[in-house]
Coordinates of C-alpha atoms in Angstrom, one line a residue:
M11 CA 85.9 104.8 110.2
A12 CA 85.6 107.1 107.3
L13 CA 88.7 108.8 105.9
E14 CA 87.3 112.3 106.5
T15 CA 86.6 111.5 110.1
L16 CA 90.2 110.3 110.6
L17 CA 91.5 113.5 109.0
A18 CA 89.2 115.7 111.0
Q19 CA 90.3 114.0 114.3
A20 CA 93.9 114.4 113.4
L21 CA 93.5 118.2 112.9
P22 CA 93.6 120.5 115.9
V23 CA 90.3 122.0 116.9
R24 CA 90.2 125.6 115.5
A25 CA 88.6 128.5 117.2
P26 CA 85.2 129.6 116.1
P27 CA 85.6 131.6 112.8
P28 CA 84.7 135.3 112.8
P29 CA 81.3 136.2 111.5
P30 CA 81.2 136.2 107.6
R31 CA 82.3 139.6 106.3
R32 CA 82.0 141.3 103.0
A33 CA 85.0 143.2 101.7
L34 CA 85.6 145.9 99.1
V35 CA 89.1 145.9 97.5
L36 CA 90.1 148.9 95.4
M37 CA 93.2 148.7 93.3
G38 CA 95.5 151.5 92.2
G39 CA 96.0 153.5 89.1
G40 CA 96.1 157.3 89.6
A41 CA 93.3 159.2 87.9
R42 CA 92.0 155.9 86.4
T43 CA 90.5 155.1 89.8
A44 CA 87.6 157.4 89.1
Y45 CA 86.3 154.3 87.3
Q46 CA 85.8 152.7 90.7
V47 CA 83.5 155.5 91.7
G48 CA 81.2 154.8 88.7
V49 CA 81.0 151.1 89.6
L50 CA 80.1 152.0 93.2
Q51 CA 77.5 154.5 92.1
A52 CA 75.8 151.8 90.1
L53 CA 76.1 149.4 93.1
A54 CA 74.3 151.9 95.3
G55 CA 71.5 152.1 92.7
L56 CA 71.2 148.3 92.7
L57 CA 71.1 148.1 96.5
G58 CA 69.0 151.1 97.3
P59 CA 69.2 153.2 100.5
G60 CA 70.6 151.3 103.5
A61 CA 73.5 150.5 105.7
F62 CA 77.1 150.6 104.4
P63 CA 77.3 147.3 102.5
F64 CA 80.9 146.3 103.3
D65 CA 82.5 145.3 106.6
V66 CA 86.1 145.6 105.3
V67 CA 87.5 148.1 102.9
I68 CA 91.0 147.7 101.5
G69 CA 92.7 150.2 99.2
T70 CA 95.9 150.5 97.2
S71 CA 97.5 153.6 95.8
A72 CA 94.8 156.0 94.6
G73 CA 92.3 153.2 95.5
A74 CA 93.4 153.8 99.1
L75 CA 92.2 157.4 98.8
N76 CA 88.8 156.1 97.7
A77 CA 88.8 153.5 100.5
A78 CA 89.7 155.9 103.2
F79 CA 87.1 158.4 102.0
L80 CA 84.4 155.8 102.1
A81 CA 85.4 154.4 105.4
S82 CA 85.3 157.8 107.0
V83 CA 81.7 158.3 106.0
A84 CA 80.5 154.7 106.4
D85 CA 77.9 155.9 108.9
E86 CA 76.1 157.4 105.9
G87 CA 75.4 154.0 104.4
T88 CA 75.1 153.6 100.7
A89 CA 74.9 157.4 100.4
A90 CA 78.7 157.3 101.0
F91 CA 79.2 156.4 97.4
E92 CA 77.5 159.6 96.2
R93 CA 79.7 161.5 98.6
L94 CA 82.7 160.0 96.9
A95 CA 81.3 160.8 93.5
A96 CA 80.8 164.5 94.5
F97 CA 84.4 164.6 95.7
W98 CA 85.7 163.4 92.3
A99 CA 83.4 165.8 90.5
R100 CA 85.2 168.7 92.2
L101 CA 88.7 167.3 91.7
R102 CA 91.2 168.8 89.3
S103 CA 94.8 168.0 88.5
G104 CA 95.9 171.1 90.4
H105 CA 94.4 169.5 93.5
V106 CA 96.7 166.5 93.2
Y107 CA 100.0 167.7 91.9
R108 CA 101.9 170.8 90.7
L109 CA 104.1 171.0 87.7
S110 CA 105.9 174.2 86.5
A111 CA 107.0 173.7 82.9
L112 CA 109.7 175.5 81.1
R113 CA 108.5 176.9 77.8
L114 CA 111.3 176.8 75.1
G115 CA 109.3 177.2 72.0
R116 CA 107.3 174.3 70.8
P117 CA 107.2 171.2 73.1
N118 CA 110.3 169.2 72.8
L119 CA 112.4 166.6 74.7
L120 CA 114.9 169.2 75.9
S121 CA 112.4 171.5 77.5
A122 CA 110.6 168.5 79.0
G123 CA 113.8 167.2 80.4
L124 CA 114.8 170.5 82.0
T125 CA 111.4 170.8 83.5
L126 CA 111.6 167.4 85.1
L127 CA 115.1 168.0 86.3
R128 CA 114.1 171.2 88.1
Q129 CA 111.1 169.4 89.6
V130 CA 113.3 166.6 91.0
R131 CA 115.7 169.2 92.5
H132 CA 112.9 171.0 94.3
H133 CA 110.5 168.1 95.2
R134 CA 112.6 164.9 95.2
A135 CA 110.3 163.7 92.5
L136 CA 108.9 164.6 89.1
L137 CA 105.8 166.2 90.6
D138 CA 105.1 168.3 93.6
S139 CA 102.6 166.4 95.8
Q140 CA 101.8 169.2 98.2
P141 CA 98.4 169.9 96.6
L142 CA 97.4 166.4 97.3
V143 CA 98.3 166.9 101.0
E144 CA 96.1 170.0 101.2
T145 CA 93.2 168.3 99.3
L146 CA 93.2 165.3 101.7
Q147 CA 93.3 167.6 104.7
R148 CA 90.2 169.4 103.4
A149 CA 88.3 166.4 102.1
L150 CA 88.9 163.6 104.5
E151 CA 87.1 163.3 107.9
L152 CA 89.4 160.6 109.3
P153 CA 88.3 161.2 112.9
R154 CA 84.9 159.9 111.9
L155 CA 86.6 156.6 111.0
A156 CA 87.2 155.6 114.6
A157 CA 83.5 156.3 115.4
A158 CA 82.3 154.3 112.4
L159 CA 84.4 151.3 113.6
Q160 CA 83.2 151.7 117.2
D161 CA 79.6 152.0 116.2
G162 CA 79.7 148.9 114.0
H163 CA 79.3 150.6 110.6
L164 CA 82.6 149.1 109.5
T165 CA 85.0 146.4 110.8
A166 CA 88.3 147.5 109.3
L167 CA 90.1 149.8 106.8
G168 CA 93.3 148.6 105.3
V169 CA 95.8 150.7 103.3
T170 CA 98.7 149.0 101.4
A171 CA 102.2 150.5 100.7
S172 CA 105.6 149.2 99.6
S173 CA 108.7 149.8 101.6
Y174 CA 111.7 151.0 99.7
T175 CA 113.8 150.4 102.8
S176 CA 113.0 146.7 103.4
G177 CA 111.4 145.7 100.2
E178 CA 108.3 144.3 102.0
H179 CA 104.7 145.0 101.1
W180 CA 102.8 146.3 104.1
T181 CA 99.1 146.5 104.9
F182 CA 98.2 149.1 107.6
V183 CA 94.9 148.3 109.3
Q184 CA 92.7 150.3 111.5
A185 CA 90.0 147.9 112.9
R186 CA 87.4 147.6 115.5
A187 CA 88.7 146.2 118.8
G188 CA 89.3 142.4 118.6
A189 CA 88.8 142.3 114.8
F190 CA 92.4 142.2 113.6
E191 CA 95.5 140.1 114.3
P192 CA 98.8 141.2 112.7
W193 CA 100.3 138.7 110.2
H194 CA 103.7 138.2 108.5
R195 CA 104.2 136.2 105.3
P196 CA 107.2 136.2 103.0
G197 CA 107.5 139.7 101.6
R198 CA 104.1 140.7 103.1
R199 CA 103.2 142.1 106.5
A200 CA 100.2 143.7 108.2
E201 CA 100.2 145.9 111.3
A202 CA 97.6 147.8 113.3
Q203 CA 98.0 151.5 113.0
V204 CA 95.7 154.5 113.1
I205 CA 95.4 155.5 109.4
G206 CA 96.5 159.0 108.7
I207 CA 97.1 161.1 105.7
D208 CA 100.8 160.0 105.6
H209 CA 99.6 156.4 105.1
L210 CA 97.5 157.5 102.1
L211 CA 100.3 159.6 100.6
A212 CA 102.7 156.6 101.0
S213 CA 100.2 154.2 99.3
A214 CA 99.6 156.7 96.4
A215 CA 103.3 157.7 95.9
I216 CA 103.7 156.5 92.3
P217 CA 107.4 155.8 91.8
F218 CA 109.4 158.7 90.3
L219 CA 106.3 160.8 90.0
F220 CA 105.7 161.4 93.7
P221 CA 108.3 161.4 96.6
A222 CA 108.7 158.5 99.0
V223 CA 106.9 159.0 102.4
P224 CA 108.4 158.0 105.8
L225 CA 106.3 155.8 108.1
W226 CA 107.2 154.2 111.4
V227 CA 107.1 150.4 111.5
D228 CA 108.7 148.0 114.0
G229 CA 110.0 151.0 115.9
R230 CA 112.0 152.5 113.0
R231 CA 111.4 154.8 110.1
E232 CA 111.1 153.3 106.7
Y233 CA 110.4 155.0 103.4
F234 CA 107.3 153.9 101.4
G235 CA 106.0 154.2 97.9
D236 CA 103.0 153.1 95.9
G237 CA 101.2 150.0 97.2
S238 CA 100.9 148.6 93.7
M239 CA 104.6 147.7 93.7
R240 CA 105.2 144.1 94.8
Q241 CA 101.6 143.5 95.5
L242 CA 101.7 139.7 95.1
S243 CA 98.3 138.9 96.6
P244 CA 95.7 141.7 96.4
L245 CA 93.0 139.7 98.1
S246 CA 95.2 138.5 101.0
A247 CA 94.3 141.3 103.5
A248 CA 90.6 141.0 102.9
I249 CA 90.7 137.2 103.5
H250 CA 92.9 137.6 106.6
L251 CA 90.2 140.0 107.9
G252 CA 87.5 137.3 107.5
A253 CA 85.9 138.2 104.2
R254 CA 83.6 135.6 102.7
Q255 CA 82.4 137.8 99.8
I256 CA 84.8 140.1 98.1
L257 CA 84.1 142.8 95.4
V258 CA 87.4 143.9 93.9
I259 CA 87.5 146.8 91.4
G260 CA 90.6 147.1 89.3
V261 CA 91.6 149.6 86.7
G262 CA 94.3 147.6 84.9
Q263 CA 94.0 145.9 81.5
P264 CA 96.2 142.8 81.0
Q265 CA 96.3 143.5 77.3
R266 CA 96.2 147.2 76.7
A267 CA 94.4 147.9 73.4
T268 CA 97.1 150.4 72.4
L269 CA 99.8 147.7 72.6
A270 CA 97.9 145.1 70.7
G271 CA 99.0 146.2 67.3
A272 CA 102.5 146.8 66.1
A273 CA 103.5 150.4 66.1
E274 CA 106.0 151.8 63.6
G275 CA 109.1 153.5 64.7
E276 CA 111.2 153.5 67.9
P277 CA 109.2 154.2 71.1
G278 CA 109.7 157.7 72.6
A279 CA 110.3 158.6 76.2
G280 CA 106.6 159.0 76.9
T281 CA 105.8 155.6 75.5
I282 CA 108.5 154.0 77.7
A283 CA 107.3 155.9 80.7
G284 CA 103.7 154.9 80.1
H285 CA 104.7 151.3 79.7
A286 CA 106.8 151.4 82.9
L287 CA 103.8 152.8 84.8
A288 CA 101.5 150.2 83.3
S289 CA 104.0 147.6 84.6
V290 CA 103.8 149.0 88.1
F291 CA 100.0 148.8 88.1
H292 CA 99.9 145.5 86.2
D293 CA 98.8 143.8 89.4
T294 CA 98.4 140.1 89.9
L295 CA 94.7 140.6 90.5
Q296 CA 93.3 138.2 87.9
A297 CA 95.7 135.4 89.0
D298 CA 94.8 136.0 92.6
V299 CA 91.1 135.9 91.8
E300 CA 91.4 132.7 89.8
Q301 CA 93.4 131.0 92.6
A302 CA 90.8 132.0 95.3
Q303 CA 88.1 130.6 93.1
R304 CA 89.9 127.3 92.5
V305 CA 90.6 126.9 96.3
S306 CA 87.0 127.8 97.1
R307 CA 85.7 125.2 94.6
A308 CA 88.0 122.6 96.2
L309 CA 86.8 123.4 99.7
R310 CA 83.2 123.2 98.7
S311 CA 83.8 119.7 97.3
L312 CA 85.2 118.3 100.6
P313 CA 83.0 116.2 102.9
P314 CA 81.4 118.4 105.5
A315 CA 83.2 116.9 108.5
L316 CA 86.6 117.6 106.9
A317 CA 85.7 121.0 105.6
Q318 CA 84.6 122.1 109.1
A319 CA 87.9 120.9 110.6
L320 CA 90.1 122.8 108.2
P321 CA 91.2 126.4 109.1
Y322 CA 90.0 127.6 105.7
H323 CA 86.7 128.7 104.2
P324 CA 85.4 129.3 100.7
V325 CA 85.5 132.9 99.4
D326 CA 83.1 134.3 96.8
V327 CA 85.0 136.9 94.6
L328 CA 83.7 139.2 92.0
A329 CA 86.2 141.2 90.0
I330 CA 85.2 144.2 87.8
Q331 CA 87.6 145.9 85.5
P332 CA 87.3 148.3 82.6
S333 CA 85.7 146.9 79.4
A334 CA 87.3 149.6 77.2
S335 CA 90.8 150.9 76.8
L336 CA 91.6 153.6 79.3
D337 CA 94.7 154.6 77.2
A338 CA 92.4 155.4 74.3
L339 CA 90.0 157.2 76.6
A340 CA 92.8 159.4 78.0
R341 CA 94.0 160.2 74.5
E342 CA 90.5 161.5 73.6
H343 CA 90.6 163.9 76.6
A344 CA 94.2 164.9 76.6
E345 CA 93.4 168.5 75.8
A346 CA 91.8 168.8 79.2
L347 CA 95.2 168.4 80.9
P348 CA 96.6 171.6 82.6
P349 CA 98.8 173.5 80.1
A350 CA 102.1 172.8 81.9
T351 CA 101.4 169.1 82.1
R352 CA 100.2 168.9 78.5
H353 CA 103.3 170.8 77.3
T354 CA 105.7 168.5 79.2
L355 CA 104.0 165.3 78.1
A356 CA 104.0 166.5 74.5
G357 CA 107.7 167.2 74.8
L358 CA 108.2 163.6 76.0
G359 CA 106.1 162.3 73.1
A360 CA 103.5 161.1 75.5
L361 CA 100.6 162.6 73.6
E362 CA 101.5 161.3 70.2
T363 CA 98.4 160.7 68.0
R364 CA 99.8 160.4 64.5
R365 CA 99.1 157.1 62.7
G366 CA 102.7 155.9 63.0
G367 CA 103.0 156.8 66.6
N368 CA 102.8 154.3 69.4
G369 CA 99.4 154.9 71.0
S370 CA 100.6 153.5 74.4
A371 CA 102.2 156.9 75.0
A372 CA 98.8 158.1 76.1
A373 CA 99.0 155.7 79.0
L374 CA 101.1 158.1 80.9
A375 CA 98.5 160.8 80.6
S376 CA 95.8 158.5 81.9
Y377 CA 97.4 158.4 85.4
L378 CA 97.6 162.3 85.6
L379 CA 94.3 163.4 84.0
F380 CA 92.3 164.4 87.1
E381 CA 90.1 166.6 85.0
P382 CA 86.2 166.5 84.6
P383 CA 86.0 165.3 81.0
F384 CA 88.2 162.2 81.7
V385 CA 86.8 161.6 85.2
H386 CA 83.2 161.7 84.0
A387 CA 84.0 159.4 81.1
L388 CA 85.6 156.9 83.5
M389 CA 82.7 157.1 85.9
Q390 CA 80.3 156.5 83.0
L391 CA 82.3 153.5 81.9
G392 CA 82.3 152.2 85.5
R393 CA 78.5 152.5 85.8
G394 CA 78.0 150.8 82.5
D395 CA 80.3 147.9 83.4
A396 CA 78.6 147.5 86.9
L397 CA 75.2 147.3 85.3
R398 CA 76.4 144.7 82.8
H399 CA 77.3 142.6 85.9
A400 CA 74.1 143.5 87.8
A401 CA 73.2 139.8 88.3
A402 CA 76.6 138.9 89.6
L403 CA 76.5 141.9 92.0
R404 CA 73.1 141.0 93.3
A405 CA 74.2 137.4 93.8
L406 CA 77.3 138.6 95.7
F407 CA 75.1 140.6 98.1
A408 CA 72.6 137.8 98.6
A409 CA 73.3 136.1 101.9
G410 CA 75.2 132.8 101.4
A411 CA 75.1 133.0 97.7
A412 CA 78.0 132.8 95.2
P413 CA 78.2 135.5 92.5
A414 CA 77.1 134.6 89.0
S415 CA 79.8 133.8 86.6
V416 CA 81.2 136.8 84.8
P417 CA 82.5 136.5 81.2

């Protein structure tokens, strides 16, 4: 008897797998996530008019806002991507946060410090997030999500957040009946909940910048912050939900161009803050993608009898990330920041452009620059990057085909 037959007989018979699903995973990064909109616009152009092309949508941080918006209009098919682009075209920083700056002459560290101290006293964080609450209430049509799930336009929406209370990373899932089973892994959990604005605020609550948000889990209230924190396995939720093809759009850059060269002088507060935020959003995406690809190659190499008996299946993953420095792009458009924000960041040294300055200071501005010049530049970059990977995208959306290799 062949070895694979013996192994297959020794394994328990598994239940029939769910139908193959295609997932969209949107990573976090504040204003940087406008890049994702450009990628999706190009994808819509490649696919043409038709049904919504994803069964599962998972979002983290500001990526969760994009995910929830798309899921709520999934009944509009690929036109949902242009709806999201129109939302970003109308967005301004004042629709996301409020910052009242003290003006004590020219921008300096003292005035910036006093401004931020006052903000913390009034809002429990450096920024007032009430504008974001009002924007989401106006822009999102979350009641349509239940209908989209029931009518088969979508299988599930997942939103991730990190619990300050327990230290666990949570994925909250609203799914079609019978399409989701909760799971619990070390440091990671998933639970079925009706997604509301509070879930999105929690997922997008960048530490220190936005206040923690309370959510009810396991019958108790826990406080949550940005889903990018402690996100050990960005693809996990999509795989648990039966995804066989995954498009993941990140906005991080493992080696930020502004850190590649040695800067002269001691880093300022803005540089340190920008580096800290980059660390929060420095996800494990690339490592997770590479691991999924290795496991999938191993599964495809197994004898068919053994592969069919195992409770695993290959997953085709295509990851698209910015091909240009978003820090440098933010520095080019820093003048578009609201005056109060620009004054405060300048006081922190976060807009330093002199030759001896550490350019990574501009990283902080890149998360807060919800203004048309920067948003449009990000979307243009996203469209260009997606078109560079047009062959890989077409392959991913071809039934049963693996995506082309991406350099």
